[in-house]
Short mmCIF file of the C-alpha atoms (twelve columns), coordinates in Angstrom:
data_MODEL
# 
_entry.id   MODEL 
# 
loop_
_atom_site.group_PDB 
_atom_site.id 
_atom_site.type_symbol 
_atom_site.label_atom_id 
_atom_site.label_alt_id 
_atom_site.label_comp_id 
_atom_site.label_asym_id 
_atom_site.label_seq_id 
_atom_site.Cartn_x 
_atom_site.Cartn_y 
_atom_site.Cartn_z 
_atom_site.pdbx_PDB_model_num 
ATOM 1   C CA . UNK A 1   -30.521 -42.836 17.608  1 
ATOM 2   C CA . UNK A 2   -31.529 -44.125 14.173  1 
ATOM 3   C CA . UNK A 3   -28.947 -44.256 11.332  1 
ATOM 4   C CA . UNK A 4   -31.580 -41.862 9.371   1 
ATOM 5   C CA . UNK A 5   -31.502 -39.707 12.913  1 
ATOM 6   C CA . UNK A 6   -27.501 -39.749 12.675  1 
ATOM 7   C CA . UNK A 7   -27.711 -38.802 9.197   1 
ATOM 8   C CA . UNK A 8   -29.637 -35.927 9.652   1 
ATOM 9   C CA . UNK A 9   -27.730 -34.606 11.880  1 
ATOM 10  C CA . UNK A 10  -24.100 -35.217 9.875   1 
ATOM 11  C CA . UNK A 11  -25.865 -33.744 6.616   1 
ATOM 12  C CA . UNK A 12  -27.245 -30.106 9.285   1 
ATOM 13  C CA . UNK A 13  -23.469 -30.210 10.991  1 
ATOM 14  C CA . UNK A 14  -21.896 -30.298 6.973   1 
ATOM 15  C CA . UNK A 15  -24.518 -27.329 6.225   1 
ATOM 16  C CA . UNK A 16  -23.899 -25.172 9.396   1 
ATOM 17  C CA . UNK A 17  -20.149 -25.317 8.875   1 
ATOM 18  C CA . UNK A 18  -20.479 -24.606 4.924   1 
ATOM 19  C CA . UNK A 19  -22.900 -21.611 5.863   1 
ATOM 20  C CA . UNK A 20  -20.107 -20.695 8.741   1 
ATOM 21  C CA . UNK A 21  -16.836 -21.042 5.846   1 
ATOM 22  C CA . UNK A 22  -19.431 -19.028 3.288   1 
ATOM 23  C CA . UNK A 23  -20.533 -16.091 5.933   1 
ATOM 24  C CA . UNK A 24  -16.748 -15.706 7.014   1 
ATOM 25  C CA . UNK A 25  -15.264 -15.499 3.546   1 
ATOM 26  C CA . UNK A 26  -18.272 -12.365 3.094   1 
ATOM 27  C CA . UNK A 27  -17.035 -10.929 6.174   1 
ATOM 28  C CA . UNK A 28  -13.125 -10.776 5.182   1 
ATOM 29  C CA . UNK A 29  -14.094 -9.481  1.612   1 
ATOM 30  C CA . UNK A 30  -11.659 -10.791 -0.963  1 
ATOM 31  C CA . UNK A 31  -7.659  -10.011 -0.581  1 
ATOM 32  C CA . UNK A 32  -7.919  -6.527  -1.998  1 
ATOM 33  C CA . UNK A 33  -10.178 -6.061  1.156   1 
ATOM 34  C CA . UNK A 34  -7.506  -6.443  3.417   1 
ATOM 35  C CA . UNK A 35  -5.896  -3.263  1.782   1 
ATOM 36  C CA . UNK A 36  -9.007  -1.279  1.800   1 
ATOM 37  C CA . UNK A 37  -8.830  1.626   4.162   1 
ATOM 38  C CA . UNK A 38  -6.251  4.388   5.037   1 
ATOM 39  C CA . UNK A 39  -2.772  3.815   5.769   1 
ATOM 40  C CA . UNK A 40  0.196   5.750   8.147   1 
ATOM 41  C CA . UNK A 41  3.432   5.292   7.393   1 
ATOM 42  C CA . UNK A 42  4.947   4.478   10.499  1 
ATOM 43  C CA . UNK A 43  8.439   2.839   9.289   1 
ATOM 44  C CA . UNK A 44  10.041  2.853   6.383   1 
ATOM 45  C CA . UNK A 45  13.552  0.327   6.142   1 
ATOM 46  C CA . UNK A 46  15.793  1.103   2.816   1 
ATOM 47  C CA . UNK A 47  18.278  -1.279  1.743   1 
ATOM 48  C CA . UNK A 48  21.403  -1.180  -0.536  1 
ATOM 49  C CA . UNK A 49  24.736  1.284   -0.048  1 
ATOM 50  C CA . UNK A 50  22.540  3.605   1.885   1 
ATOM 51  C CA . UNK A 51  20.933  1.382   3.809   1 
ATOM 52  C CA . UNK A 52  18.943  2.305   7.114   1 
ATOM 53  C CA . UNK A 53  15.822  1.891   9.361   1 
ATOM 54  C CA . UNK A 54  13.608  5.264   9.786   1 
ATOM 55  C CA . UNK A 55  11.071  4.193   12.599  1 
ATOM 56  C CA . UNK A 56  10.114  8.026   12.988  1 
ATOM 57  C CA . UNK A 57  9.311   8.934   9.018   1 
ATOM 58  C CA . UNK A 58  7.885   12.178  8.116   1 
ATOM 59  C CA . UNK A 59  4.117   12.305  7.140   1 
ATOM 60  C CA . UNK A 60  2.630   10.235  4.456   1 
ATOM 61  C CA . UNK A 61  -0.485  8.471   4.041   1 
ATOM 62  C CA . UNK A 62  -1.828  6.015   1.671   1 
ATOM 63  C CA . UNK A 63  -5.137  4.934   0.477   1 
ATOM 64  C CA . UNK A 64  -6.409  1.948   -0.998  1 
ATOM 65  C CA . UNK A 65  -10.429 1.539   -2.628  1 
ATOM 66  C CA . UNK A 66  -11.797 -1.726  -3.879  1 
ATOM 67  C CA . UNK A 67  -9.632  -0.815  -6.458  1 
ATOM 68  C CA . UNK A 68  -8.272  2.354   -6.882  1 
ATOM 69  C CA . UNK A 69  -4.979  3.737   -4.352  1 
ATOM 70  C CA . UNK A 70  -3.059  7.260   -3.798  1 
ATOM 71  C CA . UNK A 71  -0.290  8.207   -2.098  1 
ATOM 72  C CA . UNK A 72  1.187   11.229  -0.790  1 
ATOM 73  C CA . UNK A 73  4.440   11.044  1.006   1 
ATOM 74  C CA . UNK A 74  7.407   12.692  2.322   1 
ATOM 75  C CA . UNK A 75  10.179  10.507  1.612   1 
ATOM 76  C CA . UNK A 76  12.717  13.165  3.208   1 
ATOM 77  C CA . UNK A 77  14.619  12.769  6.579   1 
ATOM 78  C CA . UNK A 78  13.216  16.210  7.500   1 
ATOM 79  C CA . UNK A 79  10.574  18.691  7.501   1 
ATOM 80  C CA . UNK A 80  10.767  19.987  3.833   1 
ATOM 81  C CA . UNK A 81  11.157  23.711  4.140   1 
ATOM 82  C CA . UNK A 82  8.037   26.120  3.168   1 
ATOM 83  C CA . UNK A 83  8.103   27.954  0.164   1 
ATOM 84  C CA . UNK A 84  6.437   31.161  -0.068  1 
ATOM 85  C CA . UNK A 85  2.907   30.733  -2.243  1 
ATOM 86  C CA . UNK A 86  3.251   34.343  -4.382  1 
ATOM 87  C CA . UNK A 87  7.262   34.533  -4.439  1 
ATOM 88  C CA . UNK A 88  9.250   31.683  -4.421  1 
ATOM 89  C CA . UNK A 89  12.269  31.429  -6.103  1 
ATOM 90  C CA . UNK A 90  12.802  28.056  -8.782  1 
ATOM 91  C CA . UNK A 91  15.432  26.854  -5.976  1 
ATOM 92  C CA . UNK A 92  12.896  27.146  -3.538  1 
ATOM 93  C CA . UNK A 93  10.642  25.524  -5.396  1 
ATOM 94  C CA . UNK A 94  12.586  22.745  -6.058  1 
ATOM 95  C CA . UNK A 95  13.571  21.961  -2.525  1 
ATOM 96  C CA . UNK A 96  10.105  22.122  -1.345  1 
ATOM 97  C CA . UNK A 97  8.890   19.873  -4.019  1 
ATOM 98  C CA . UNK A 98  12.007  17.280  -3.520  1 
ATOM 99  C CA . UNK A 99  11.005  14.508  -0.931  1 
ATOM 100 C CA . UNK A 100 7.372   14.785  -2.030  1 
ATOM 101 C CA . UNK A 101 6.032   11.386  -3.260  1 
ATOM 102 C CA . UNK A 102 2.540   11.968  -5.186  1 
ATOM 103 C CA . UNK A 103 0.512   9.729   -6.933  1 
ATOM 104 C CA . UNK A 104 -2.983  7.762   -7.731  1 
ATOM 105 C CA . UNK A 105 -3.691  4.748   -10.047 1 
ATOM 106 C CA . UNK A 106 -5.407  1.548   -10.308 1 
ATOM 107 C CA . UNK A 107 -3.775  -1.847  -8.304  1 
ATOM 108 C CA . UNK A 108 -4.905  -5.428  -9.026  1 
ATOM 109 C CA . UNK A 109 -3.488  -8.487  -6.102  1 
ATOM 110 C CA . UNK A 110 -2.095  -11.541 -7.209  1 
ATOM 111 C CA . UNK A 111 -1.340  -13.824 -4.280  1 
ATOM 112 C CA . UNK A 112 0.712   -11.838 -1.874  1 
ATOM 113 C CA . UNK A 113 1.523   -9.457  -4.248  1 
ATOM 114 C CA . UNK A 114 -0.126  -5.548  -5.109  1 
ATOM 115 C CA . UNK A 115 0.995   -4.019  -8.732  1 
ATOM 116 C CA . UNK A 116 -0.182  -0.698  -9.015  1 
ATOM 117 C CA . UNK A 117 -0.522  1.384   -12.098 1 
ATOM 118 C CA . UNK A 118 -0.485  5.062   -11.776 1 
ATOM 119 C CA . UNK A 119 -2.844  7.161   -13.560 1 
ATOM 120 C CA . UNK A 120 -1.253  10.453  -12.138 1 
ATOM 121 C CA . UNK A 121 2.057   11.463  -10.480 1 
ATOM 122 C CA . UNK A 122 4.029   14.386  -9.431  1 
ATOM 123 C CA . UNK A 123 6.774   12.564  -11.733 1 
ATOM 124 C CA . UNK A 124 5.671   12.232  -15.504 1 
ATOM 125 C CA . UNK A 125 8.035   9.351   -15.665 1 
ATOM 126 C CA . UNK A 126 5.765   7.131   -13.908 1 
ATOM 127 C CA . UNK A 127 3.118   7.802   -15.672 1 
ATOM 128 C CA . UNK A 128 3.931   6.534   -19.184 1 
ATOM 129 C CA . UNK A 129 2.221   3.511   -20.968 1 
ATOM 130 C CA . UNK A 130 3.397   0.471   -19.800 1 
ATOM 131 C CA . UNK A 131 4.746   1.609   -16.544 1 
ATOM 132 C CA . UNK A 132 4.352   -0.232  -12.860 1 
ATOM 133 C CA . UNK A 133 5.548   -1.041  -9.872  1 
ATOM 134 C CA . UNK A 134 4.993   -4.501  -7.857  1 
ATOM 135 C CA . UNK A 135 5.607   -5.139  -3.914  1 
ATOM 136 C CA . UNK A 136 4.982   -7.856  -2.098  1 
ATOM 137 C CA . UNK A 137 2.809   -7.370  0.756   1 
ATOM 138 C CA . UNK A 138 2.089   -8.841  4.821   1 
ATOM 139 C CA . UNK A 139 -1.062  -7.480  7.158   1 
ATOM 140 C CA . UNK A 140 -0.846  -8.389  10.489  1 
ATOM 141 C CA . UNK A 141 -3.644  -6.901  12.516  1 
ATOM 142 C CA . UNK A 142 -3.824  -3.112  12.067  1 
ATOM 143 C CA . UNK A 143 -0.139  -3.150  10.091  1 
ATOM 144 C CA . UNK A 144 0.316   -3.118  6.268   1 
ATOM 145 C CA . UNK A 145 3.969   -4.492  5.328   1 
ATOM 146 C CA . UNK A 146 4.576   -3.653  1.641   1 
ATOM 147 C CA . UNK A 147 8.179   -4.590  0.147   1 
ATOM 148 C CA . UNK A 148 8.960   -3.296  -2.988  1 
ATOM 149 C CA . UNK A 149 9.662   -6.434  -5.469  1 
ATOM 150 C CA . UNK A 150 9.792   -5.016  -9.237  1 
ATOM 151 C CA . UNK A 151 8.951   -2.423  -11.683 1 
ATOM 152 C CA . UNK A 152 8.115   -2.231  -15.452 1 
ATOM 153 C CA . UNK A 153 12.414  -2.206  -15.967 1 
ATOM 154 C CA . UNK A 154 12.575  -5.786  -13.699 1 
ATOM 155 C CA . UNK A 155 13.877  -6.379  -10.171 1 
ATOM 156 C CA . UNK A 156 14.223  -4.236  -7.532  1 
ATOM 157 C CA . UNK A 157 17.806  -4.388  -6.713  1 
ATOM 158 C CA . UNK A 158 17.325  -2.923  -3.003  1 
ATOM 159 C CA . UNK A 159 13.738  -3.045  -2.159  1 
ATOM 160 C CA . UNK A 160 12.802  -1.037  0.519   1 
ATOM 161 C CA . UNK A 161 10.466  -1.931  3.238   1 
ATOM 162 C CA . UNK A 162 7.025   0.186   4.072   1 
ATOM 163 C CA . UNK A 163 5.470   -0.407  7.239   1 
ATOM 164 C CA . UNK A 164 2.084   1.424   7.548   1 
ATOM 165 C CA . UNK A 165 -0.284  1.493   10.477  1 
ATOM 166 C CA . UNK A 166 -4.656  1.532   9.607   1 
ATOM 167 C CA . UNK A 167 -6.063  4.701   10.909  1 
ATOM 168 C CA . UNK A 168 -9.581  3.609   9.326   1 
# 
C-alpha cells in the first residue's frame, strides 16, 4: 500500500469511529434521558434512629419527562385504610391521607445528581419559593437508585435510599 493509500484509510477509520461515538451519544439521549420513563418503587432503605430496609414497599410510582417528574407514593408500612367518599369523619380523613406522598415539579441533573422543584404537592410546605430537594442518583440496567443528599434547609442528616424498578 501507498502512504496516500494508508492515509486514506486512517483518515475513513477516524471518521467511522467519530460517526460511531456521535450516533451512540444520540442513542443514550443526554443524562436526563436515563431518567426518562416510569418508575416502581421496589425498595426503599431509611437511615438514622429508625433505621430499616423495606424490600416489599407499598405502591408508588414515579415519573420522569425530558424535564418535568411526579410522584405518588405510599410511604406507610401498610395498606392505608379506606375512607368512605360521602362520610368520612376528619380522623378518617387524616389517616387515609397520612403515608400519601404527592407531588409534580420541574428537575434539572448536574453530574450524578437530580434537584427537583415542585410545582404542586399534597404538602403546601414544599411548595413555597425557594424550596428543593437534591438526591444523588445510580441506574444500573432497568434500576433507578436515588439517595436523598439535601434540601433548600442543607444536608440531609439521614438520607434515605429509593430503589425503583423501569416498567416503561
Amino acid at each position: 500500500m501507498t502512504t496516500k493509500c494508508l492515509l486514506a484509510a486512517a483518515a475513513l477509520v477516524g471518521v467511522l469511529v467519530g460517526i460511531s461515538q456521535v450516533v451512540g451519544f444520540a442513542q443514550r439521549g443526554s443524562s436526563s434521558a436515563s431518567l426518562v420513563g416510569v418508575w416502581k418503587v421496589s425498595e426503599v432503605t431509611y437511615t438514622g434512629p429508625n433505621a430499616k430496609k423495606v424490600t416489599n414497599p407499598q405502591p408508588g410510582i414515579r415519573i420522569f419527562t425530558q424535564r418535568y417528574y411526579a410522584v405518588d407514593e405510599v410511604s406507610a408500612d401498610k395498606p392505608r385504610p379506606e375512607a368512605p367518599e360521602q362520610s368520612a369523619t376528619d380522623k378518617q380523613i387524616v389517616v387515609a391521607w397520612t403515608g400519601f406522598v404527592g407531588q409534580g415539579g420541574t428537575y434539572e441533573i448536574k453530574g450524578n445528581e437530580v434537584t427537583t422543584r415542585r410545582i404542586a404537592a399534597k404538602s403546601p410546605t414544599l411548595m413555597k419559593a425557594g424550596t428543593f430537594s437534591t438526591s444523588t442518583f445510580a441506574l444500573e440496567g432497568n434500576t433507578l437508585t436515588l439517595v436523598t443528599k439535601a434540601t433548600q434547609d442543607g444536608p440531609v442528616a439521614n438520607p434515605t435510599t429509593y430503589k425503583l424498578t423501569r416498567l416503561e
